[in-house]
CSV table of C-alpha atoms in Angstrom, one decimal:
chain,number,residue,atom,x,y,z
A,28,UNK,CA,0.0,0.0,0.0
A,29,UNK,CA,3.0,2.3,0.7
A,30,UNK,CA,4.1,3.1,-2.8
A,31,UNK,CA,1.3,1.7,-4.9
A,32,UNK,CA,0.0,4.2,-7.5
A,33,UNK,CA,-3.8,4.2,-7.6
A,34,UNK,CA,-5.9,5.2,-10.5
A,35,UNK,CA,-8.9,7.5,-10.0
A,36,UNK,CA,-11.5,9.0,-12.3
A,37,UNK,CA,-12.3,12.7,-12.1
A,38,UNK,CA,-15.4,14.3,-13.6
A,39,UNK,CA,-16.0,18.0,-14.0
A,40,UNK,CA,-19.2,19.7,-15.1
A,41,UNK,CA,-19.4,22.9,-17.2
A,42,UNK,CA,-22.3,24.8,-18.7
A,43,UNK,CA,-22.9,26.7,-21.9
A,44,UNK,CA,-25.9,28.0,-23.8
A,45,UNK,CA,-26.2,27.8,-27.6
A,46,UNK,CA,-28.7,27.7,-30.4
A,47,UNK,CA,-29.2,25.2,-33.2
A,48,UNK,CA,-31.5,23.8,-35.8
A,49,UNK,CA,-31.7,20.2,-36.7
A,50,UNK,CA,-31.8,19.9,-40.5
A,51,UNK,CA,-30.1,17.5,-42.8
A,52,UNK,CA,-29.2,18.4,-46.4
A,53,UNK,CA,-29.6,14.8,-47.3
A,54,UNK,CA,-33.3,14.8,-46.7
A,55,UNK,CA,-36.3,16.6,-48.3
A,56,UNK,CA,-38.1,19.3,-46.4
A,57,UNK,CA,-40.9,16.8,-45.6
A,58,UNK,CA,-38.4,14.3,-44.3
A,59,UNK,CA,-36.6,16.9,-42.2
A,60,UNK,CA,-39.9,17.9,-40.6
A,61,UNK,CA,-40.9,14.3,-40.1
A,62,UNK,CA,-37.5,13.4,-38.5
A,63,UNK,CA,-36.8,16.5,-36.4
A,64,UNK,CA,-40.2,17.9,-35.7
A,65,UNK,CA,-40.0,21.2,-33.8
A,66,UNK,CA,-36.2,21.0,-33.8
A,67,UNK,CA,-36.4,21.7,-37.6
A,68,UNK,CA,-37.9,25.2,-37.1
A,69,UNK,CA,-35.9,27.3,-39.6
A,70,UNK,CA,-35.4,30.1,-37.0
A,71,UNK,CA,-33.6,27.7,-34.6
A,72,UNK,CA,-34.0,27.3,-30.9
A,73,UNK,CA,-31.5,27.0,-27.9
A,74,UNK,CA,-30.5,25.0,-24.9
A,75,UNK,CA,-28.6,25.3,-21.7
A,76,UNK,CA,-26.1,22.5,-22.2
A,77,UNK,CA,-24.2,20.8,-19.3
A,78,UNK,CA,-21.0,19.1,-20.3
A,79,UNK,CA,-19.3,16.5,-18.2
A,80,UNK,CA,-15.6,15.8,-19.0
A,81,UNK,CA,-14.5,12.6,-17.4
A,82,UNK,CA,-10.7,11.8,-17.2
A,83,UNK,CA,-8.7,9.2,-15.4
A,84,UNK,CA,-5.1,8.5,-14.5
A,85,UNK,CA,-2.7,7.7,-11.7
A,86,UNK,CA,-3.0,9.9,-8.6
A,87,UNK,CA,0.2,11.9,-8.4
A,88,UNK,CA,1.8,11.3,-4.9
A,89,UNK,CA,3.1,14.8,-4.8
A,90,UNK,CA,-0.1,16.6,-5.6
A,91,UNK,CA,-2.8,14.0,-4.7
A,92,UNK,CA,-4.4,14.8,-8.1
A,93,UNK,CA,-5.1,13.0,-11.4
A,94,UNK,CA,-4.5,16.3,-13.1
A,95,UNK,CA,-4.5,19.9,-12.2
A,96,UNK,CA,-8.1,21.1,-12.1
A,97,UNK,CA,-7.1,24.7,-12.9
A,98,UNK,CA,-5.4,23.4,-16.0
A,99,UNK,CA,-8.5,21.4,-17.1
A,100,UNK,CA,-10.8,24.4,-16.4
A,101,UNK,CA,-8.5,26.8,-18.4
A,102,UNK,CA,-8.4,24.3,-21.3
A,103,UNK,CA,-12.2,23.8,-21.4
A,104,UNK,CA,-12.9,27.5,-21.1
A,105,UNK,CA,-10.5,28.4,-24.0
A,106,UNK,CA,-11.3,25.5,-26.3
A,107,UNK,CA,-14.9,24.6,-25.6
A,108,UNK,CA,-16.9,27.3,-23.6
A,109,UNK,CA,-15.4,30.2,-25.6
A,110,UNK,CA,-16.1,28.3,-28.8
A,111,UNK,CA,-19.7,27.3,-28.1
A,112,UNK,CA,-21.2,29.6,-25.5
A,113,UNK,CA,-23.8,32.0,-26.9
A,114,UNK,CA,-23.2,30.8,-30.4
A,115,UNK,CA,-25.3,29.3,-33.2
A,116,UNK,CA,-23.9,25.8,-33.6
A,117,UNK,CA,-25.0,25.5,-37.2
A,118,UNK,CA,-22.6,28.3,-38.2
A,119,UNK,CA,-19.5,26.6,-36.8
A,120,UNK,CA,-17.2,24.7,-39.2
A,121,UNK,CA,-17.7,21.3,-37.4
A,122,UNK,CA,-21.4,21.5,-38.2
A,123,UNK,CA,-21.1,22.7,-41.8
A,124,UNK,CA,-21.8,19.1,-43.0
A,125,UNK,CA,-23.0,17.5,-39.7
A,126,UNK,CA,-26.4,18.1,-38.0
A,127,UNK,CA,-25.7,19.7,-34.6
A,128,UNK,CA,-27.5,17.0,-32.6
A,129,UNK,CA,-26.2,16.5,-29.1
A,130,UNK,CA,-24.7,13.2,-30.4
A,131,UNK,CA,-22.6,15.0,-32.9
A,132,UNK,CA,-21.8,17.7,-30.3
A,133,UNK,CA,-20.5,15.0,-27.9
A,134,UNK,CA,-18.2,13.7,-30.6
A,135,UNK,CA,-17.0,17.2,-31.5
A,136,UNK,CA,-16.1,18.0,-27.9
A,137,UNK,CA,-14.5,14.6,-27.4
A,138,UNK,CA,-12.2,15.3,-30.3
A,139,UNK,CA,-11.2,18.7,-29.0
A,140,UNK,CA,-10.3,17.3,-25.6
A,141,UNK,CA,-8.6,14.2,-27.0
A,142,UNK,CA,-6.5,16.4,-29.4
A,143,UNK,CA,-5.6,19.2,-26.9
A,144,UNK,CA,-5.6,17.9,-23.3
A,145,UNK,CA,-2.8,15.5,-22.5
A,146,UNK,CA,-2.6,15.7,-18.7
A,147,UNK,CA,-5.0,12.8,-18.1
A,148,UNK,CA,-6.7,10.0,-20.1
A,149,UNK,CA,-10.1,11.1,-21.5
A,150,UNK,CA,-12.7,8.6,-20.5
A,151,UNK,CA,-16.0,10.2,-21.6
A,152,UNK,CA,-17.8,13.2,-22.7
A,153,UNK,CA,-21.4,13.4,-21.4
A,154,UNK,CA,-23.8,16.2,-22.4
A,155,UNK,CA,-27.2,17.0,-20.9
A,156,UNK,CA,-29.1,18.9,-23.5
A,157,UNK,CA,-32.0,19.3,-21.1
A,158,UNK,CA,-32.7,17.8,-17.7
A,159,UNK,CA,-34.5,15.0,-19.6
A,160,UNK,CA,-31.9,14.1,-22.3
A,161,UNK,CA,-28.3,13.1,-21.9
A,162,UNK,CA,-25.7,11.7,-24.3
A,163,UNK,CA,-22.4,10.1,-23.7
A,164,UNK,CA,-19.4,9.4,-26.0
A,165,UNK,CA,-16.5,7.3,-25.0
A,166,UNK,CA,-14.6,7.2,-28.2
A,167,UNK,CA,-14.4,4.3,-30.7
A,168,UNK,CA,-14.3,1.1,-28.7
B,19,UNK,CA,-24.7,-9.2,-10.3
B,20,UNK,CA,-26.7,-6.4,-8.8
B,21,UNK,CA,-25.5,-2.9,-7.8
B,22,UNK,CA,-26.7,-0.9,-4.8
B,23,UNK,CA,-25.8,2.7,-4.1
B,24,UNK,CA,-26.1,4.5,-0.8
B,25,UNK,CA,-25.6,8.3,-0.5
B,26,UNK,CA,-24.4,10.3,2.5
B,27,UNK,CA,-23.3,13.8,3.2
B,28,UNK,CA,-20.5,15.3,5.2
B,29,UNK,CA,-18.9,18.7,5.7
B,30,UNK,CA,-15.2,19.2,6.3
B,31,UNK,CA,-12.4,21.6,6.1
B,32,UNK,CA,-9.1,21.1,4.3
B,33,UNK,CA,-6.2,22.8,2.5
B,34,UNK,CA,-3.6,21.5,0.0
B,35,UNK,CA,0.0,21.8,0.8
B,36,UNK,CA,3.1,19.6,0.1
B,37,UNK,CA,5.9,20.3,2.5
B,38,UNK,CA,8.3,19.0,-0.2
B,39,UNK,CA,7.4,22.0,-2.4
B,40,UNK,CA,8.6,25.6,-1.9
B,41,UNK,CA,6.0,28.2,-0.9
B,42,UNK,CA,5.9,29.5,-4.4
B,43,UNK,CA,5.4,26.0,-5.9
B,44,UNK,CA,2.6,25.3,-3.4
B,45,UNK,CA,0.9,28.6,-4.3
B,46,UNK,CA,1.3,28.0,-8.1
B,47,UNK,CA,0.1,24.4,-8.0
B,48,UNK,CA,-2.7,24.6,-5.4
B,49,UNK,CA,-3.7,28.3,-5.7
B,50,UNK,CA,-6.4,29.3,-3.3
B,51,UNK,CA,-6.6,25.8,-1.9
B,52,UNK,CA,-3.1,26.4,-0.3
B,53,UNK,CA,-4.5,28.8,2.3
B,54,UNK,CA,-3.2,27.1,5.5
B,55,UNK,CA,-6.3,28.3,7.5
B,56,UNK,CA,-8.4,25.9,5.5
B,57,UNK,CA,-11.7,26.1,3.7
B,58,UNK,CA,-14.6,23.7,3.5
B,59,UNK,CA,-17.0,21.8,1.4
B,60,UNK,CA,-20.3,20.0,1.7
B,61,UNK,CA,-19.3,16.6,0.3
B,62,UNK,CA,-21.7,14.0,-1.0
B,63,UNK,CA,-20.6,10.4,-0.9
B,64,UNK,CA,-22.0,7.6,-2.9
B,65,UNK,CA,-21.0,4.1,-2.0
B,66,UNK,CA,-21.9,1.4,-4.6
B,67,UNK,CA,-21.7,-2.3,-3.6
B,68,UNK,CA,-22.3,-5.3,-5.8
B,69,UNK,CA,-23.3,-8.8,-5.3
B,70,UNK,CA,-25.8,-11.5,-5.9
B,71,UNK,CA,-29.3,-11.1,-4.6
B,72,UNK,CA,-29.8,-13.4,-1.6
B,73,UNK,CA,-32.8,-15.7,-2.4
B,74,UNK,CA,-34.1,-15.6,1.2
B,75,UNK,CA,-33.9,-11.9,2.0
B,76,UNK,CA,-34.1,-10.5,-1.6
B,77,UNK,CA,-31.2,-8.2,-0.6
B,78,UNK,CA,-27.7,-7.6,-2.1
B,79,UNK,CA,-26.7,-6.3,1.3
B,80,UNK,CA,-28.5,-5.4,4.5
B,81,UNK,CA,-28.8,-1.6,4.0
B,82,UNK,CA,-28.9,-1.1,7.7
B,83,UNK,CA,-25.4,-2.7,8.0
B,84,UNK,CA,-24.1,-0.7,5.1
B,85,UNK,CA,-25.4,2.5,6.7
B,86,UNK,CA,-23.8,1.6,10.0
B,87,UNK,CA,-20.4,0.8,8.4
B,88,UNK,CA,-20.5,4.1,6.5
B,89,UNK,CA,-21.4,6.1,9.6
B,90,UNK,CA,-18.8,4.4,11.8
B,91,UNK,CA,-15.9,4.2,9.4
B,92,UNK,CA,-16.4,7.4,7.3
B,93,UNK,CA,-18.9,9.9,8.6
B,94,UNK,CA,-17.9,9.8,12.3
B,95,UNK,CA,-14.3,10.3,11.2
B,96,UNK,CA,-14.7,13.0,8.6
B,97,UNK,CA,-17.9,15.0,9.3
B,98,UNK,CA,-17.2,18.4,10.7
B,99,UNK,CA,-13.5,17.8,10.9
B,100,UNK,CA,-10.4,19.6,9.6
B,101,UNK,CA,-9.1,16.8,7.4
B,102,UNK,CA,-5.4,17.8,7.5
B,103,UNK,CA,-5.3,18.0,11.3
B,104,UNK,CA,-7.8,15.4,12.5
B,105,UNK,CA,-7.8,12.5,10.1
B,106,UNK,CA,-4.6,10.4,10.3
B,107,UNK,CA,-4.4,9.5,6.6
B,108,UNK,CA,-4.2,13.2,5.8
B,109,UNK,CA,-1.3,13.9,8.1
B,110,UNK,CA,0.8,12.7,5.1
B,111,UNK,CA,-1.5,12.6,2.1
B,112,UNK,CA,-3.0,15.8,0.6
B,113,UNK,CA,-6.8,15.7,1.1
B,114,UNK,CA,-7.8,16.1,-2.5
B,115,UNK,CA,-11.0,14.7,-3.7
B,116,UNK,CA,-9.0,11.9,-5.4
B,117,UNK,CA,-7.4,11.0,-2.0
B,118,UNK,CA,-10.7,11.3,-0.2
B,119,UNK,CA,-12.2,8.7,-2.5
B,120,UNK,CA,-9.2,6.4,-2.0
B,121,UNK,CA,-9.2,6.8,1.8
B,122,UNK,CA,-12.9,6.2,2.0
B,123,UNK,CA,-12.5,3.0,-0.1
B,124,UNK,CA,-9.7,1.8,2.1
B,125,UNK,CA,-11.7,2.4,5.3
B,126,UNK,CA,-14.8,0.6,3.9
B,127,UNK,CA,-13.4,-2.3,1.9
B,128,UNK,CA,-12.2,-4.4,4.8
B,129,UNK,CA,-15.4,-3.8,6.8
B,130,UNK,CA,-17.9,-4.8,4.1
B,131,UNK,CA,-18.4,-8.6,4.2
B,132,UNK,CA,-21.8,-9.4,2.7
B,133,UNK,CA,-21.3,-7.4,-0.5
B,134,UNK,CA,-18.3,-6.3,-2.4
B,135,UNK,CA,-17.3,-2.7,-2.8
B,136,UNK,CA,-17.7,-1.5,-6.4
B,137,UNK,CA,-17.2,2.2,-6.5
B,138,UNK,CA,-16.7,5.2,-4.1
B,139,UNK,CA,-17.8,8.5,-5.6
B,140,UNK,CA,-17.1,11.7,-3.8
B,141,UNK,CA,-18.7,15.0,-4.9
B,142,UNK,CA,-16.7,18.0,-3.6
B,143,UNK,CA,-19.2,20.3,-5.3
B,144,UNK,CA,-22.1,19.5,-7.6
B,145,UNK,CA,-19.7,20.2,-10.5
B,146,UNK,CA,-16.7,18.1,-9.4
B,147,UNK,CA,-16.6,14.4,-8.5
B,148,UNK,CA,-14.1,11.6,-8.3
B,149,UNK,CA,-14.7,7.9,-8.7
B,150,UNK,CA,-12.5,5.2,-7.3
B,151,UNK,CA,-12.9,1.6,-8.2
B,152,UNK,CA,-9.9,0.2,-6.2
B,153,UNK,CA,-7.8,0.2,-9.4
B,154,UNK,CA,-4.0,0.3,-9.3
B,155,UNK,CA,-2.2,2.2,-12.0
B,156,UNK,CA,0.1,0.1,-14.1
B,157,UNK,CA,3.7,1.3,-13.6
B,158,UNK,CA,3.9,5.0,-14.0
B,159,UNK,CA,4.9,7.3,-11.1
């Protein structure tokens, strides 16, 4: 027990608000309305999104931490919250050819964290679109 | 296999400080959490046990026993305490949420006989929690 390195999982929750419209260029107007219903409204609508970033790793004996929380917060603020908060998701390049469903938003955020945050292993991105809907992406497994 | 989760709450004070670091390093790494006078949190603890359902009782574990073990081993020791000064594990370990989850696991695991400990989750705030599954990290320091 003295020098064993133990592995812990840390999850941090963040919030942002954004608008979107669910509409696929690969479907007719009727198909879009049938598939997306009210979410197909051409004027768009918005949500308060809650994003959970879950990372894991060895607990550093010197700091007692999986990763420095201030570092994770700064990364998420710069790369995710500043990018998405109070924006129209449909106008962002990642949604030029993808429908901004919360599924695709999970994947987009997972890719940003995977690419840019290397202080711990990314386990999962979970997004609550409303209190009733949540989505999780754990990468390709 | 069936999983059962019991929640509890406790409030405690702590601060983060590694005597091996210089004052500047402590301040840079731990920021506001380095204030030696301490600060506090309302922690939420979730203990998840797993096991087969006993065919006679219909229980995975006697919830009364689980509650008693949690109260005796964890809440009596941590609730309304200054972790660094009153809880022996934190005389040497930094009382981060990661280490709290580990210490709570180590306190509970030997006392739980009927069911097996699966996960300890500690919320430091509603936006930050750590999960510990008793995992060791392979190799790295």
